[in-house]
Amino acid sequence: MLASCGTPTAGKSSPALTPFSDSMRPSSSSAIAGAPAFQKAILQDGTVTFDEYQRAVFATIQCAKDHGVKILTGPTLGPGKKYVYTMGGGTTTADLGATQAQYVNCLNQYENLVDIAWTNETRPTQDQVNKARAALITCLQQAGLTVPDSPAPSDFLAISRAHVTEFDTCSQAVSKQFDIFQFNGQ
């Protein structure tokens, strides 16, 4: 089974901490120039609306389905106004690799740059991040974990690896409370 949420990620990261320089924004002229036509039409005015983001997600899902990828759950709208779904497509490593490759092809055709722009446009303010970080620390402490004063990103990472269940429970609760996609304290 493969899991997806807009853009596949190797690990959890907060969209609040993924600022784009003007030259890297998916809505910049250099990014738009090389974008597939579907995404180019969405990005050309420099903003992504929820309807446009949603259209890109559902186009990606339809493309994946059309190419044999099975959508197992979702899509459901989660924190940060991001869609989350799981997919699958085989039981062998080769089948899973082919499924992932097909999904990535669809993602690149319909959604990748749109998702990046949507994440950038809907990222929380620094004040929201600070409040969410405080809530995450409180939750982790209430779960019996030791959290350093003024924890660094590496502290949150270490806690998330050493206490997966507790960290995920707190991360999901704080993500939902503050409407921040996959908030991990960073």
PDB file of C-alpha atoms in Angstrom:
ATOM      1  CA  MET A   1       0.000   0.000   0.000  1.00  0.00           C
ATOM      2  CA  LEU A   2       1.209   3.470  -0.818  1.00  0.00           C
ATOM      3  CA  ALA A   3       0.004   6.611   0.901  1.00  0.00           C
ATOM      4  CA  SER A   4      -0.372   9.974  -0.671  1.00  0.00           C
ATOM      5  CA  CYS A   5      -1.413  13.461   0.206  1.00  0.00           C
ATOM      6  CA  GLY A   6      -1.092  15.928  -2.590  1.00  0.00           C
ATOM      7  CA  THR A   7       2.629  15.667  -3.060  1.00  0.00           C
ATOM      8  CA  PRO A   8       4.468  12.549  -1.901  1.00  0.00           C
ATOM      9  CA  THR A   9       7.026  13.352   0.762  1.00  0.00           C
ATOM     10  CA  ALA A  10       9.874  11.357   2.217  1.00  0.00           C
ATOM     11  CA  GLY A  11       9.035  12.506   5.730  1.00  0.00           C
ATOM     12  CA  LYS A  12       6.667  14.793   7.515  1.00  0.00           C
ATOM     13  CA  SER A  13       7.364  18.467   7.174  1.00  0.00           C
ATOM     14  CA  SER A  14       5.448  21.588   7.937  1.00  0.00           C
ATOM     15  CA  PRO A  15       4.444  23.664   4.933  1.00  0.00           C
ATOM     16  CA  ALA A  16       5.006  26.710   7.132  1.00  0.00           C
ATOM     17  CA  LEU A  17       8.719  26.081   6.971  1.00  0.00           C
ATOM     18  CA  THR A  18       8.958  25.632   3.234  1.00  0.00           C
ATOM     19  CA  PRO A  19       9.159  29.214   2.026  1.00  0.00           C
ATOM     20  CA  PHE A  20       9.854  29.698  -1.645  1.00  0.00           C
ATOM     21  CA  SER A  21      12.070  32.400  -3.002  1.00  0.00           C
ATOM     22  CA  ASP A  22      10.377  34.345  -5.779  1.00  0.00           C
ATOM     23  CA  SER A  23      12.377  32.438  -8.389  1.00  0.00           C
ATOM     24  CA  MET A  24      11.252  29.080  -6.964  1.00  0.00           C
ATOM     25  CA  ARG A  25       7.548  29.837  -6.638  1.00  0.00           C
ATOM     26  CA  PRO A  26       5.587  27.532  -8.922  1.00  0.00           C
ATOM     27  CA  SER A  27       3.757  30.626 -10.131  1.00  0.00           C
ATOM     28  CA  SER A  28       7.012  32.225 -11.348  1.00  0.00           C
ATOM     29  CA  SER A  29       7.406  32.579 -15.101  1.00  0.00           C
ATOM     30  CA  SER A  30      10.294  30.087 -15.223  1.00  0.00           C
ATOM     31  CA  ALA A  31       8.283  27.393 -13.429  1.00  0.00           C
ATOM     32  CA  ILE A  32       5.197  28.033 -15.529  1.00  0.00           C
ATOM     33  CA  ALA A  33       7.149  27.888 -18.790  1.00  0.00           C
ATOM     34  CA  GLY A  34       7.998  24.216 -18.289  1.00  0.00           C
ATOM     35  CA  ALA A  35       4.728  23.192 -16.638  1.00  0.00           C
ATOM     36  CA  PRO A  36       2.305  20.777 -18.283  1.00  0.00           C
ATOM     37  CA  ALA A  37      -0.658  22.560 -19.917  1.00  0.00           C
ATOM     38  CA  PHE A  38      -3.146  21.595 -17.173  1.00  0.00           C
ATOM     39  CA  GLN A  39      -1.002  23.120 -14.424  1.00  0.00           C
ATOM     40  CA  LYS A  40       0.110  26.054 -16.583  1.00  0.00           C
ATOM     41  CA  ALA A  41      -3.532  27.118 -16.985  1.00  0.00           C
ATOM     42  CA  ILE A  42      -3.971  27.132 -13.194  1.00  0.00           C
ATOM     43  CA  LEU A  43      -0.684  28.835 -12.349  1.00  0.00           C
ATOM     44  CA  GLN A  44      -0.629  31.551 -15.011  1.00  0.00           C
ATOM     45  CA  ASP A  45      -2.533  34.143 -12.936  1.00  0.00           C
ATOM     46  CA  GLY A  46      -0.087  33.782 -10.024  1.00  0.00           C
ATOM     47  CA  THR A  47      -2.538  32.348  -7.470  1.00  0.00           C
ATOM     48  CA  VAL A  48      -4.165  28.997  -6.815  1.00  0.00           C
ATOM     49  CA  THR A  49      -7.722  28.896  -5.518  1.00  0.00           C
ATOM     50  CA  PHE A  50      -9.121  26.007  -3.521  1.00  0.00           C
ATOM     51  CA  ASP A  51     -11.241  24.997  -6.525  1.00  0.00           C
ATOM     52  CA  GLU A  52      -8.124  24.900  -8.719  1.00  0.00           C
ATOM     53  CA  TYR A  53      -6.188  22.893  -6.131  1.00  0.00           C
ATOM     54  CA  GLN A  54      -9.115  20.497  -5.783  1.00  0.00           C
ATOM     55  CA  ARG A  55      -9.388  20.125  -9.572  1.00  0.00           C
ATOM     56  CA  ALA A  56      -5.675  19.263  -9.745  1.00  0.00           C
ATOM     57  CA  VAL A  57      -5.952  16.650  -6.976  1.00  0.00           C
ATOM     58  CA  PHE A  58      -8.972  14.990  -8.548  1.00  0.00           C
ATOM     59  CA  ALA A  59      -7.373  15.051 -12.018  1.00  0.00           C
ATOM     60  CA  THR A  60      -4.334  13.295 -10.530  1.00  0.00           C
ATOM     61  CA  ILE A  61      -6.528  10.693  -8.855  1.00  0.00           C
ATOM     62  CA  GLN A  62      -8.525  10.089 -12.041  1.00  0.00           C
ATOM     63  CA  CYS A  63      -5.338   9.743 -14.081  1.00  0.00           C
ATOM     64  CA  ALA A  64      -3.971   7.257 -11.542  1.00  0.00           C
ATOM     65  CA  LYS A  65      -7.213   5.244 -11.599  1.00  0.00           C
ATOM     66  CA  ASP A  66      -7.203   5.266 -15.406  1.00  0.00           C
ATOM     67  CA  HIS A  67      -3.739   3.677 -15.252  1.00  0.00           C
ATOM     68  CA  GLY A  68      -4.618   0.924 -12.789  1.00  0.00           C
ATOM     69  CA  VAL A  69      -3.773   2.569  -9.486  1.00  0.00           C
ATOM     70  CA  LYS A  70      -6.326   1.658  -6.814  1.00  0.00           C
ATOM     71  CA  ILE A  71      -7.468   4.417  -4.463  1.00  0.00           C
ATOM     72  CA  LEU A  72      -7.975   2.593  -1.155  1.00  0.00           C
ATOM     73  CA  THR A  73      -9.167   5.456   1.053  1.00  0.00           C
ATOM     74  CA  GLY A  74     -10.202   9.036   0.499  1.00  0.00           C
ATOM     75  CA  PRO A  75      -9.678  11.517  -0.751  1.00  0.00           C
ATOM     76  CA  THR A  76     -10.607  13.408   2.377  1.00  0.00           C
ATOM     77  CA  LEU A  77      -9.889  17.014   3.172  1.00  0.00           C
ATOM     78  CA  GLY A  78      -7.497  17.298   6.093  1.00  0.00           C
ATOM     79  CA  PRO A  79      -5.679  19.988   8.034  1.00  0.00           C
ATOM     80  CA  GLY A  80      -4.218  22.795   5.991  1.00  0.00           C
ATOM     81  CA  LYS A  81      -6.946  22.303   3.391  1.00  0.00           C
ATOM     82  CA  LYS A  82      -4.920  19.425   1.919  1.00  0.00           C
ATOM     83  CA  TYR A  83      -6.431  16.248   0.481  1.00  0.00           C
ATOM     84  CA  VAL A  84      -5.229  12.928   1.854  1.00  0.00           C
ATOM     85  CA  TYR A  85      -5.753   9.485   0.334  1.00  0.00           C
ATOM     86  CA  THR A  86      -4.086   6.099   0.170  1.00  0.00           C
ATOM     87  CA  MET A  87      -3.481   4.054  -2.909  1.00  0.00           C
ATOM     88  CA  GLY A  88      -2.239   0.623  -3.819  1.00  0.00           C
ATOM     89  CA  GLY A  89      -1.554  -1.480  -6.835  1.00  0.00           C
ATOM     90  CA  GLY A  90       0.026  -4.835  -6.304  1.00  0.00           C
ATOM     91  CA  THR A  91       1.644  -7.113  -3.831  1.00  0.00           C
ATOM     92  CA  THR A  92       5.188  -7.390  -5.163  1.00  0.00           C
ATOM     93  CA  THR A  93       7.968  -4.866  -5.014  1.00  0.00           C
ATOM     94  CA  ALA A  94       7.857  -4.579  -8.807  1.00  0.00           C
ATOM     95  CA  ASP A  95       4.087  -3.974  -8.778  1.00  0.00           C
ATOM     96  CA  LEU A  96       4.401  -1.335  -6.072  1.00  0.00           C
ATOM     97  CA  GLY A  97       7.244   0.324  -7.973  1.00  0.00           C
ATOM     98  CA  ALA A  98       5.183   0.415 -11.166  1.00  0.00           C
ATOM     99  CA  THR A  99       2.197   1.807  -9.250  1.00  0.00           C
ATOM    100  CA  GLN A 100       4.340   4.511  -7.669  1.00  0.00           C
ATOM    101  CA  ALA A 101       5.871   5.404 -11.037  1.00  0.00           C
ATOM    102  CA  GLN A 102       2.449   5.719 -12.633  1.00  0.00           C
ATOM    103  CA  TYR A 103       1.190   7.859  -9.757  1.00  0.00           C
ATOM    104  CA  VAL A 104       4.223  10.154 -10.012  1.00  0.00           C
ATOM    105  CA  ASN A 105       3.629  10.530 -13.758  1.00  0.00           C
ATOM    106  CA  CYS A 106       0.035  11.606 -13.065  1.00  0.00           C
ATOM    107  CA  LEU A 107       1.137  13.862 -10.210  1.00  0.00           C
ATOM    108  CA  ASN A 108       3.687  15.584 -12.423  1.00  0.00           C
ATOM    109  CA  GLN A 109       1.150  16.045 -15.208  1.00  0.00           C
ATOM    110  CA  TYR A 110      -1.724  17.443 -13.126  1.00  0.00           C
ATOM    111  CA  GLU A 111      -0.789  18.487  -9.634  1.00  0.00           C
ATOM    112  CA  ASN A 112       2.799  18.818  -8.446  1.00  0.00           C
ATOM    113  CA  LEU A 113       3.384  22.537  -9.087  1.00  0.00           C
ATOM    114  CA  VAL A 114      -0.209  23.398  -8.173  1.00  0.00           C
ATOM    115  CA  ASP A 115       0.205  21.559  -4.852  1.00  0.00           C
ATOM    116  CA  ILE A 116       3.423  23.428  -4.095  1.00  0.00           C
ATOM    117  CA  ALA A 117       1.760  26.766  -4.851  1.00  0.00           C
ATOM    118  CA  TRP A 118      -1.333  25.828  -2.787  1.00  0.00           C
ATOM    119  CA  THR A 119       0.858  24.795   0.162  1.00  0.00           C
ATOM    120  CA  ASN A 120       2.741  28.079  -0.090  1.00  0.00           C
ATOM    121  CA  GLU A 121      -0.438  30.153  -0.320  1.00  0.00           C
ATOM    122  CA  THR A 122      -2.144  28.416   2.611  1.00  0.00           C
ATOM    123  CA  ARG A 123       0.845  28.138   4.922  1.00  0.00           C
ATOM    124  CA  PRO A 124       0.237  29.275   8.481  1.00  0.00           C
ATOM    125  CA  THR A 125       1.578  32.507   9.889  1.00  0.00           C
ATOM    126  CA  GLN A 126       4.578  32.418  12.179  1.00  0.00           C
ATOM    127  CA  ASP A 127       2.236  33.222  15.079  1.00  0.00           C
ATOM    128  CA  GLN A 128       0.110  30.160  14.229  1.00  0.00           C
ATOM    129  CA  VAL A 129       3.250  28.007  14.011  1.00  0.00           C
ATOM    130  CA  ASN A 130       4.450  29.284  17.398  1.00  0.00           C
ATOM    131  CA  LYS A 131       1.072  28.505  19.014  1.00  0.00           C
ATOM    132  CA  ALA A 132       0.977  25.073  17.402  1.00  0.00           C
ATOM    133  CA  ARG A 133       4.541  24.355  18.567  1.00  0.00           C
ATOM    134  CA  ALA A 134       3.573  25.278  22.146  1.00  0.00           C
ATOM    135  CA  ALA A 135       0.515  23.013  21.921  1.00  0.00           C
ATOM    136  CA  LEU A 136       2.651  20.158  20.563  1.00  0.00           C
ATOM    137  CA  ILE A 137       5.133  20.555  23.422  1.00  0.00           C
ATOM    138  CA  THR A 138       2.284  20.523  25.957  1.00  0.00           C
ATOM    139  CA  CYS A 139       0.733  17.430  24.371  1.00  0.00           C
ATOM    140  CA  LEU A 140       4.047  15.577  24.340  1.00  0.00           C
ATOM    141  CA  GLN A 141       4.684  16.483  27.977  1.00  0.00           C
ATOM    142  CA  GLN A 142       1.171  15.356  28.924  1.00  0.00           C
ATOM    143  CA  ALA A 143       1.957  12.045  27.205  1.00  0.00           C
ATOM    144  CA  GLY A 144       4.860  11.672  29.642  1.00  0.00           C
ATOM    145  CA  LEU A 145       7.678  12.632  27.307  1.00  0.00           C
ATOM    146  CA  THR A 146      10.539  14.952  28.152  1.00  0.00           C
ATOM    147  CA  VAL A 147      10.814  17.931  25.820  1.00  0.00           C
ATOM    148  CA  PRO A 148      13.747  20.347  26.137  1.00  0.00           C
ATOM    149  CA  ASP A 149      13.129  24.023  26.786  1.00  0.00           C
ATOM    150  CA  SER A 150      13.013  25.786  23.394  1.00  0.00           C
ATOM    151  CA  PRO A 151      13.354  22.569  21.397  1.00  0.00           C
ATOM    152  CA  ALA A 152      15.229  22.679  18.114  1.00  0.00           C
ATOM    153  CA  PRO A 153      13.972  20.890  14.983  1.00  0.00           C
ATOM    154  CA  SER A 154      16.421  18.075  15.746  1.00  0.00           C
ATOM    155  CA  ASP A 155      14.785  17.639  19.176  1.00  0.00           C
ATOM    156  CA  PHE A 156      11.354  17.172  17.599  1.00  0.00           C
ATOM    157  CA  LEU A 157      12.833  14.741  15.085  1.00  0.00           C
ATOM    158  CA  ALA A 158      14.496  12.707  17.837  1.00  0.00           C
ATOM    159  CA  ILE A 159      11.258  12.577  19.847  1.00  0.00           C
ATOM    160  CA  SER A 160       9.262  11.572  16.755  1.00  0.00           C
ATOM    161  CA  ARG A 161      11.635   8.675  16.087  1.00  0.00           C
ATOM    162  CA  ALA A 162      11.914   7.493  19.679  1.00  0.00           C
ATOM    163  CA  HIS A 163       8.211   7.786  20.515  1.00  0.00           C
ATOM    164  CA  VAL A 164       6.376   7.261  17.235  1.00  0.00           C
ATOM    165  CA  THR A 165       2.896   6.597  18.630  1.00  0.00           C
ATOM    166  CA  GLU A 166       2.858   9.453  21.120  1.00  0.00           C
ATOM    167  CA  PHE A 167       4.380  11.903  18.664  1.00  0.00           C
ATOM    168  CA  ASP A 168       1.986  10.967  15.848  1.00  0.00           C
ATOM    169  CA  THR A 169      -1.008  11.251  18.200  1.00  0.00           C
ATOM    170  CA  CYS A 170       0.056  14.713  19.338  1.00  0.00           C
ATOM    171  CA  SER A 171       1.055  15.819  15.835  1.00  0.00           C
ATOM    172  CA  GLN A 172      -2.318  14.795  14.404  1.00  0.00           C
ATOM    173  CA  ALA A 173      -4.232  16.519  17.227  1.00  0.00           C
ATOM    174  CA  VAL A 174      -2.258  19.757  16.875  1.00  0.00           C
ATOM    175  CA  SER A 175      -2.472  19.631  13.065  1.00  0.00           C
ATOM    176  CA  LYS A 176      -6.242  19.398  13.330  1.00  0.00           C
ATOM    177  CA  GLN A 177      -6.541  22.036  16.080  1.00  0.00           C
ATOM    178  CA  PHE A 178      -4.474  24.625  14.196  1.00  0.00           C
ATOM    179  CA  ASP A 179      -5.388  23.500  10.665  1.00  0.00           C
ATOM    180  CA  ILE A 180      -1.744  22.901   9.722  1.00  0.00           C
ATOM    181  CA  PHE A 181      -0.874  19.986   7.452  1.00  0.00           C
ATOM    182  CA  GLN A 182       1.304  17.344   9.173  1.00  0.00           C
ATOM    183  CA  PHE A 183       2.600  19.696  11.852  1.00  0.00           C
ATOM    184  CA  ASN A 184       5.728  18.273  13.454  1.00  0.00           C
ATOM    185  CA  GLY A 185       6.966  21.195  15.522  1.00  0.00           C
ATOM    186  CA  GLN A 186       9.375  22.574  12.983  1.00  0.00           C
TER     187      GLN A 186
END
